[in-house]
mmCIF file of C-alpha atoms in Angstrom:
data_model
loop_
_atom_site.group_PDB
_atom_site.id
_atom_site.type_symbol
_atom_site.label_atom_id
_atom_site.label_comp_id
_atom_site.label_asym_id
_atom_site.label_seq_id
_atom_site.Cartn_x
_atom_site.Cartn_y
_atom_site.Cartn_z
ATOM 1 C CA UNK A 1 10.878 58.581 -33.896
ATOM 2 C CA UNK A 2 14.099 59.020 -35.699
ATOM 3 C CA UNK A 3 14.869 56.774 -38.373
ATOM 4 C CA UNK A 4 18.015 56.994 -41.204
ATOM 5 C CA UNK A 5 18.631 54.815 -44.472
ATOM 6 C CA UNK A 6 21.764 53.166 -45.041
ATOM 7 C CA UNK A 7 23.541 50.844 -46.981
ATOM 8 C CA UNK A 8 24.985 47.503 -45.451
ATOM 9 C CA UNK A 9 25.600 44.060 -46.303
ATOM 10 C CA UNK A 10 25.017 44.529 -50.150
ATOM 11 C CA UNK A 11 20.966 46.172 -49.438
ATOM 12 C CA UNK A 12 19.192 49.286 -48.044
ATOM 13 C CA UNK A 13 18.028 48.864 -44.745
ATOM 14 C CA UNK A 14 16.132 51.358 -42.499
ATOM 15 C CA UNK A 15 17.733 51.876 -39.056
ATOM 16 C CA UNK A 16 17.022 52.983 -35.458
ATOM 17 C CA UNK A 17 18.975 54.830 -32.992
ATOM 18 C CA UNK A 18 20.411 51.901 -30.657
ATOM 19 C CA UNK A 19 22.900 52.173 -27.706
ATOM 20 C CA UNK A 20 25.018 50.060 -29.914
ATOM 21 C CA UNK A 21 24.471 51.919 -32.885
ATOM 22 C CA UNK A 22 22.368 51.427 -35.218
ATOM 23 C CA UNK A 23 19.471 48.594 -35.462
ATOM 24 C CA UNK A 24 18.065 47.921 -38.898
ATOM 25 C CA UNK A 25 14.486 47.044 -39.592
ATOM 26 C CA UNK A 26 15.795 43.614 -39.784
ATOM 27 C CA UNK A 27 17.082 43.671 -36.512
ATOM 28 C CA UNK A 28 20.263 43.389 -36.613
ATOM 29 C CA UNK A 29 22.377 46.444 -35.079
ATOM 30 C CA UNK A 30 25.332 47.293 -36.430
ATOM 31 C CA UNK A 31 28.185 49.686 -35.604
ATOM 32 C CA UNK A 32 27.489 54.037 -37.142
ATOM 33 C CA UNK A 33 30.830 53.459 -38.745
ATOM 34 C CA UNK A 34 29.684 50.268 -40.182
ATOM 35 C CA UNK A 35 27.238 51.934 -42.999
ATOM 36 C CA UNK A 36 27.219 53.584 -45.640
ATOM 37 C CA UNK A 37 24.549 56.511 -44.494
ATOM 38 C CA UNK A 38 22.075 57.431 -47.127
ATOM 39 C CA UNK A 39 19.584 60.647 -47.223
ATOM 40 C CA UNK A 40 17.482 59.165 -44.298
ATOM 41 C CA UNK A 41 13.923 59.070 -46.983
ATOM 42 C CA UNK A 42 13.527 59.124 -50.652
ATOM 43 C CA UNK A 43 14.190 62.231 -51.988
ATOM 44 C CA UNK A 44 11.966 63.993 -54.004
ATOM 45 C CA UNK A 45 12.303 67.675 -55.710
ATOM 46 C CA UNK A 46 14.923 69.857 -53.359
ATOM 47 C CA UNK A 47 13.876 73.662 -53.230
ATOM 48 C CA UNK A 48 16.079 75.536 -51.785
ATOM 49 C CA UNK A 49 15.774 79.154 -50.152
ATOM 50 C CA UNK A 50 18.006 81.658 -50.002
ATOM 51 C CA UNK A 51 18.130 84.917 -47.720
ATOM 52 C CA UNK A 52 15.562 83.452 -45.119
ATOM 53 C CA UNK A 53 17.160 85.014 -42.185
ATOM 54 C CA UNK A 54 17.501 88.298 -41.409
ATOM 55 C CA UNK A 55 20.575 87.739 -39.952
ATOM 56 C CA UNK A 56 22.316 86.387 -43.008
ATOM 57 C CA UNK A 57 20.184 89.290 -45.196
ATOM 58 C CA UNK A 58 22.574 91.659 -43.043
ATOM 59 C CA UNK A 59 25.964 90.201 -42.910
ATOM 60 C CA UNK A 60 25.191 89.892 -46.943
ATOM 61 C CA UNK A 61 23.794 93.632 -47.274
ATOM 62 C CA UNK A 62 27.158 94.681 -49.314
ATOM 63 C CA UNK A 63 26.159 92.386 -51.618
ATOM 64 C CA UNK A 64 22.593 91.650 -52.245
ATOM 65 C CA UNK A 65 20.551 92.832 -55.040
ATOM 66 C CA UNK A 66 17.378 91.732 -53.161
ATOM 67 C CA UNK A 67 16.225 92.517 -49.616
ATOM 68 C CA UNK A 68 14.272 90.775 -46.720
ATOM 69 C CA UNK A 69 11.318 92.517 -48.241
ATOM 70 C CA UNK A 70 10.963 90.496 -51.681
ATOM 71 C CA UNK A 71 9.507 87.275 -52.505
ATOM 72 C CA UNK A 72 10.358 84.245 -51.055
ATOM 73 C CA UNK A 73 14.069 83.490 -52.792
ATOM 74 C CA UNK A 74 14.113 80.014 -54.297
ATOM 75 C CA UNK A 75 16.137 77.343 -56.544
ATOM 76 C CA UNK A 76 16.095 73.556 -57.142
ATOM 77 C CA UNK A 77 18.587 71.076 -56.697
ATOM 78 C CA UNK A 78 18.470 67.777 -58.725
ATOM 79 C CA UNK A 79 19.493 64.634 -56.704
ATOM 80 C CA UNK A 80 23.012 64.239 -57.917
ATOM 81 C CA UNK A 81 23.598 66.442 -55.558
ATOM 82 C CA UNK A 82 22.658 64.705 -52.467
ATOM 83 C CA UNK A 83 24.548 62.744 -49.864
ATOM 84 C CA UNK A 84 24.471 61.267 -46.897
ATOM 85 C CA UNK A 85 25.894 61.379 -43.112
ATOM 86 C CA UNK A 86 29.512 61.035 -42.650
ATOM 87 C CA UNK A 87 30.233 61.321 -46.273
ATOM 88 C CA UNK A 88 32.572 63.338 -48.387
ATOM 89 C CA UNK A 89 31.884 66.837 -50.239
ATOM 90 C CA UNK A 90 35.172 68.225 -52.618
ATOM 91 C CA UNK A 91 36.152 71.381 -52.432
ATOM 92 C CA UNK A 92 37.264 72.666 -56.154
ATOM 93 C CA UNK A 93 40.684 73.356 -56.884
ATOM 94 C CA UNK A 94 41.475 76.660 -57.113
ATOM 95 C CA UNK A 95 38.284 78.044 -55.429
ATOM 96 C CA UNK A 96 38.546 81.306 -52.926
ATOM 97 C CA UNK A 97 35.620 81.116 -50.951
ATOM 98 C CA UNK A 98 33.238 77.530 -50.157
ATOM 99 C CA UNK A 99 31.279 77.907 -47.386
ATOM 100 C CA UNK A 100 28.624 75.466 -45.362
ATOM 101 C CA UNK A 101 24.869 76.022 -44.735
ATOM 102 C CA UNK A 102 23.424 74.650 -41.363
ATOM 103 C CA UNK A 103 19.444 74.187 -42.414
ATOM 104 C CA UNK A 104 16.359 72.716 -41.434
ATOM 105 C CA UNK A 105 15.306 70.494 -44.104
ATOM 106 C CA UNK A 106 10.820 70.233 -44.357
ATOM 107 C CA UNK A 107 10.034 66.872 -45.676
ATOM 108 C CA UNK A 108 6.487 67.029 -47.558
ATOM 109 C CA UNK A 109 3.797 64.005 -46.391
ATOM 110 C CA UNK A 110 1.376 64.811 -49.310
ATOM 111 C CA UNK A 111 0.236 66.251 -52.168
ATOM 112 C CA UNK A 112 -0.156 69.762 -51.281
ATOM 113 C CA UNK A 113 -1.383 71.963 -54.271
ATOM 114 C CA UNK A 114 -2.663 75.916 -53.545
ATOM 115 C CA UNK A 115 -2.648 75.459 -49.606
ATOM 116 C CA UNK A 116 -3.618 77.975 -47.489
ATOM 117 C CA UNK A 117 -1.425 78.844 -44.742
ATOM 118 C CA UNK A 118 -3.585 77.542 -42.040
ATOM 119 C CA UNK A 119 -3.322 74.141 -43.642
ATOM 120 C CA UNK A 120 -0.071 73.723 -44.329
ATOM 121 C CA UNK A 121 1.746 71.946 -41.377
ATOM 122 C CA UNK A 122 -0.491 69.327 -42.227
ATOM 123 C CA UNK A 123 1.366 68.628 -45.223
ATOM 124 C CA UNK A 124 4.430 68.519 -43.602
ATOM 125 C CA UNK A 125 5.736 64.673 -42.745
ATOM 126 C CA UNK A 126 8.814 65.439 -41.084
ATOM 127 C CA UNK A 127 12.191 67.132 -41.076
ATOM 128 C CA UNK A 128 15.902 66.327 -41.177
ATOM 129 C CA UNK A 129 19.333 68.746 -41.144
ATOM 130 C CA UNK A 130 21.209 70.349 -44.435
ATOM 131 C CA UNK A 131 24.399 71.285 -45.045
ATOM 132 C CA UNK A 132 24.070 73.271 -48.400
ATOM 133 C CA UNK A 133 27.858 74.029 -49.408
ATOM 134 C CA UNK A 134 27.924 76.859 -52.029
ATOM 135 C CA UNK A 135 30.860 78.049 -53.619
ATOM 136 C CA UNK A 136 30.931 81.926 -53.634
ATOM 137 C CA UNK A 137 33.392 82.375 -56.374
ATOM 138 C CA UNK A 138 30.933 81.606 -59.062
ATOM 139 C CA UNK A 139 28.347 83.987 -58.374
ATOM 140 C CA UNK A 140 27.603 87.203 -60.119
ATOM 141 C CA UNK A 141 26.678 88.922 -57.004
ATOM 142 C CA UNK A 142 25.975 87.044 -53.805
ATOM 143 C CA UNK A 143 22.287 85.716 -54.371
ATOM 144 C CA UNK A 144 22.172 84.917 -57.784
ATOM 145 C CA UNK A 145 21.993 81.195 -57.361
ATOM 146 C CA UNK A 146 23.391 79.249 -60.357
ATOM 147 C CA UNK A 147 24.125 75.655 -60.746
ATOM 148 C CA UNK A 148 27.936 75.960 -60.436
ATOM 149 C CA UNK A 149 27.512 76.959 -56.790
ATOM 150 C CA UNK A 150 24.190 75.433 -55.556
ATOM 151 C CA UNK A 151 23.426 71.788 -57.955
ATOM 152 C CA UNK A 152 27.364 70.597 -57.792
ATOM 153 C CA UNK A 153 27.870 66.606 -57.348
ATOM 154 C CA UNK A 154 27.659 65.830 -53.868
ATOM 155 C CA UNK A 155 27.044 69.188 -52.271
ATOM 156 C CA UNK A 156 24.006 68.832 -50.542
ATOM 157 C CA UNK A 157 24.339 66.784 -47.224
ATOM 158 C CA UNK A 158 21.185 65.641 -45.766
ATOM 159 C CA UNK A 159 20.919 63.626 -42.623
ATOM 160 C CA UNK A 160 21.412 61.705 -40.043
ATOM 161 C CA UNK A 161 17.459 61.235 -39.374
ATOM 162 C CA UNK A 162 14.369 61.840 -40.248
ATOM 163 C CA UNK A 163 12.226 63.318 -37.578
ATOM 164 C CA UNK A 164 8.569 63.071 -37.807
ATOM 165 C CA UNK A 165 7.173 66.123 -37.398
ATOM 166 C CA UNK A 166 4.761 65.064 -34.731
ATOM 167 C CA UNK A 167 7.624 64.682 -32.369
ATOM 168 C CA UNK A 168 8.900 67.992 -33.193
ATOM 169 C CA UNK A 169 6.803 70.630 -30.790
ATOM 170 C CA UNK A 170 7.839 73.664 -32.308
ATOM 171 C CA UNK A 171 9.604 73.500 -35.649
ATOM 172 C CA UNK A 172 9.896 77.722 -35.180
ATOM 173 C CA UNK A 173 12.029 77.278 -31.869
ATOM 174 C CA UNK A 174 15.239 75.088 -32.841
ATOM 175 C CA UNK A 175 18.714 76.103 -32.206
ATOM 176 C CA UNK A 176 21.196 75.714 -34.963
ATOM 177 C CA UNK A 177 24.937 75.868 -35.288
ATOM 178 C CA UNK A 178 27.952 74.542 -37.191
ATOM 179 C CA UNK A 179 31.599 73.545 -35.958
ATOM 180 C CA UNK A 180 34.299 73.522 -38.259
ATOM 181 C CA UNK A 181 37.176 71.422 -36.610
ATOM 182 C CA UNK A 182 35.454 71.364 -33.422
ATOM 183 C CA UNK A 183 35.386 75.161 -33.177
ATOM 184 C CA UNK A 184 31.578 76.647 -33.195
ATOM 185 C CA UNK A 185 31.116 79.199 -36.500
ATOM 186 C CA UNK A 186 27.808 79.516 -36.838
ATOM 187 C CA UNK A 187 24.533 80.427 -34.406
ATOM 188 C CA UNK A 188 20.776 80.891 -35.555
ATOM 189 C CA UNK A 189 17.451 79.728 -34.538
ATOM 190 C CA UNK A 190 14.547 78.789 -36.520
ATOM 191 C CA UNK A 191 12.222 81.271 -34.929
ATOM 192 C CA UNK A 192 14.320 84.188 -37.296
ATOM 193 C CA UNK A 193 13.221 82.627 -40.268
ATOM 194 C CA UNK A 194 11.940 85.778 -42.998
ATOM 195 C CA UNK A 195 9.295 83.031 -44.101
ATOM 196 C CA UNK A 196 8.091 80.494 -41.620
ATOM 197 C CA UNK A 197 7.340 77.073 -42.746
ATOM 198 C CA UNK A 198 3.590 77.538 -43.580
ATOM 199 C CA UNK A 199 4.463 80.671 -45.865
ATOM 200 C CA UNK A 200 6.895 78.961 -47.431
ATOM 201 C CA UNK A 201 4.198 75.855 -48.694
ATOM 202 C CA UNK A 202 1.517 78.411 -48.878
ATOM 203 C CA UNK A 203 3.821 79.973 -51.368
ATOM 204 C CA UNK A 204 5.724 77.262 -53.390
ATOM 205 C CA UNK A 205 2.394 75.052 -53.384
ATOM 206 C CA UNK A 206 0.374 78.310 -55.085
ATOM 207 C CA UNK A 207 2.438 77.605 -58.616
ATOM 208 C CA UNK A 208 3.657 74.331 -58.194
ATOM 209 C CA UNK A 209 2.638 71.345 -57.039
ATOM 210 C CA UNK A 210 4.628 69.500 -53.767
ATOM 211 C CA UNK A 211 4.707 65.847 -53.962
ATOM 212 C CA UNK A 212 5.110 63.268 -50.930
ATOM 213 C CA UNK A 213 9.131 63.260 -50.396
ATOM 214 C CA UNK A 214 10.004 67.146 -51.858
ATOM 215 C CA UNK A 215 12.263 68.757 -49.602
ATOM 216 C CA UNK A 216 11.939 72.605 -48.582
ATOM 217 C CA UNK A 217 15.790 73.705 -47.519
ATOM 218 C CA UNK A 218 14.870 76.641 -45.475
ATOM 219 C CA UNK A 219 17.902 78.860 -45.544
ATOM 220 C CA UNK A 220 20.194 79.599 -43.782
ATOM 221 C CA UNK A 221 20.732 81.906 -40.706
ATOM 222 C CA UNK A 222 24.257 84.490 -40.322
ATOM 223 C CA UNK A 223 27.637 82.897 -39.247
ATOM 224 C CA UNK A 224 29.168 81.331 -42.942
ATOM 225 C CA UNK A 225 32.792 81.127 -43.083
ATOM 226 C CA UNK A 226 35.135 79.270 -45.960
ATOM 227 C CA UNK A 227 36.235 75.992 -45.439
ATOM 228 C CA UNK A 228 38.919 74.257 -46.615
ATOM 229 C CA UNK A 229 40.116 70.563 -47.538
ATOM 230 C CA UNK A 230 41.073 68.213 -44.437
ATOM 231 C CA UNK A 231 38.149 70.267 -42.385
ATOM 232 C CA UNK A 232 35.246 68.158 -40.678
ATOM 233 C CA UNK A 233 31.888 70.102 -40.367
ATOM 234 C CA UNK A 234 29.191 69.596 -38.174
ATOM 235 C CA UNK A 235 25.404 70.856 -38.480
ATOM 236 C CA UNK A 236 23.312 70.490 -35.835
ATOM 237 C CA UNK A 237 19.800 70.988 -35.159
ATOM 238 C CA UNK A 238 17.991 70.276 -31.693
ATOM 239 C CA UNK A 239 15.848 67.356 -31.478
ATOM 240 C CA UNK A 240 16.521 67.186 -35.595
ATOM 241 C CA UNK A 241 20.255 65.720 -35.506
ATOM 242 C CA UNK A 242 23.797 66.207 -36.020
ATOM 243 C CA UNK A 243 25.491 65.835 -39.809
ATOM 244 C CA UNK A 244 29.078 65.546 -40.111
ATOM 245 C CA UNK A 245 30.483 66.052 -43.456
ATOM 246 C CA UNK A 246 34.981 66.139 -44.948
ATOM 247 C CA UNK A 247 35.841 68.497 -47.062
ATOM 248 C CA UNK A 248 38.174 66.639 -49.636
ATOM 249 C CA UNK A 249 39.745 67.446 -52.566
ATOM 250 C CA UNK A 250 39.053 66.644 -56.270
ATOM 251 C CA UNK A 251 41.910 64.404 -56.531
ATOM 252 C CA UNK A 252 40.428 62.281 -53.852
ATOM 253 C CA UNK A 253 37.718 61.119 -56.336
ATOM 254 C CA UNK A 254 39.995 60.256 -59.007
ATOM 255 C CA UNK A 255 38.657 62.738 -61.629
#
């Protein structure tokens, strides 16, 4: 089942898929453009990885200071970052290079604390899409993560729906891609990932603990180009969703 979180009519409702549009737990169905779309579950701690694909590790090699070979790559993201479907990400003025990043999002179902690999889908409640936007100008060298690129207001898009994960088959077989303006950028599949999904919680979950609601971003795979303001990206994941985020400008928020 795929359900989303909005805002509508002065609450937060929980909504459906409908021919219409959108039915809320109330029952009531209402028109997509009618909401204000929310992160489709309540967030908790965002952990991001970076350099999951090997893919992206080679159209980054120039760059890098790590390789495929390391450690599982990770960062956290506090929840000002966070928005929803159809909303609005700013580009900085003055910025060079701010790029998207199509990604399947893991939602954890429990309390998962030095899991074995064997164990850990189990932990696993669902998934959704990410768009991760990261602004390349501020890094010292391309995967040194830092809060001016990867925590900014607003830059982490999550949605439409969360999927639970038992009606996801084979969360190591989905397509990805991005359009920018309609025009297809970016191509991956999850199967490429460097660290699968169980690695990943087998990992994280081995020095800290994962709470019901923490969000694993799982990278991202080759295929990142800048964007610009005006431009309307889409990230789409089969059987996950489709996210469309604007790229705006600071002045559009006023400050």
């Amino acid at each position: 089942m795929k359900r989303a979180q909005v805002a509508y009519g002065g609450a937060i409702h929980e909504a459906y898929e409908h021919p219409a549009g959108l039915k809320l737990a109330d029952g009531r169905v209402v028109a997509e453009d009618a909401v204000v779309w929310l992160p489709p579950f309540e967030v908790g701690t965002v952990i991001a990885l970076g350099l999951n694909y090997a893919d992206h590790v080679k159209e980054l090699s120039k760059e890098l200071t790590v390789t495929a070979k390391d450690e599982p790559l990770a960062f956290l993201k506090g929840r000002s970052s966070l928005i929803g479907h159809r909303a609005q990400t700013r580009r900085p003025e003055g910025v060079a290079f701010m790029h998207y990043e199509c990604e399947l999002a893991v939602v954890i179902g429990r309390t998962a604390k030095n899991v074995k690999r064997d164990d850990a889908m189990s932990y696993v409640a669902g998934y959704t899409v990410a768009n991760d936007y990261a602004i390349r100008d501020y890094l010292e060298n391309y995967y040194r993560p830092n809060l001016r690129v990867k925590n900014r207001d607003g830059g982490t898009v999550l949605g439409p729906w969360f999927v639970d994960a038992a009606d996801v088959a084979d969360p190591h077989a989905l397509s990805l891609r991005t359009w920018v303006n309609g025009v297809v950028t970016q191509k991956g599949n999850t199967a490429d990932l460097i660290s699968d999904i169980p690695a990943l919680i087998e990992y994280l979950s081995g020095f800290m603990t994962l709470n019901p609601g923490d969000v694993i971003l799982t990278g991202t795979p080759d295929g990142v180009v800048n964007v610009n303001v005006g431009d309307e990206v889409v990230t789409e994941i089969d059987g996950i969703g489709r996210l469309v985020n604007t790229i705006v400008a600071d002045a559009t928020f006023g400050r």
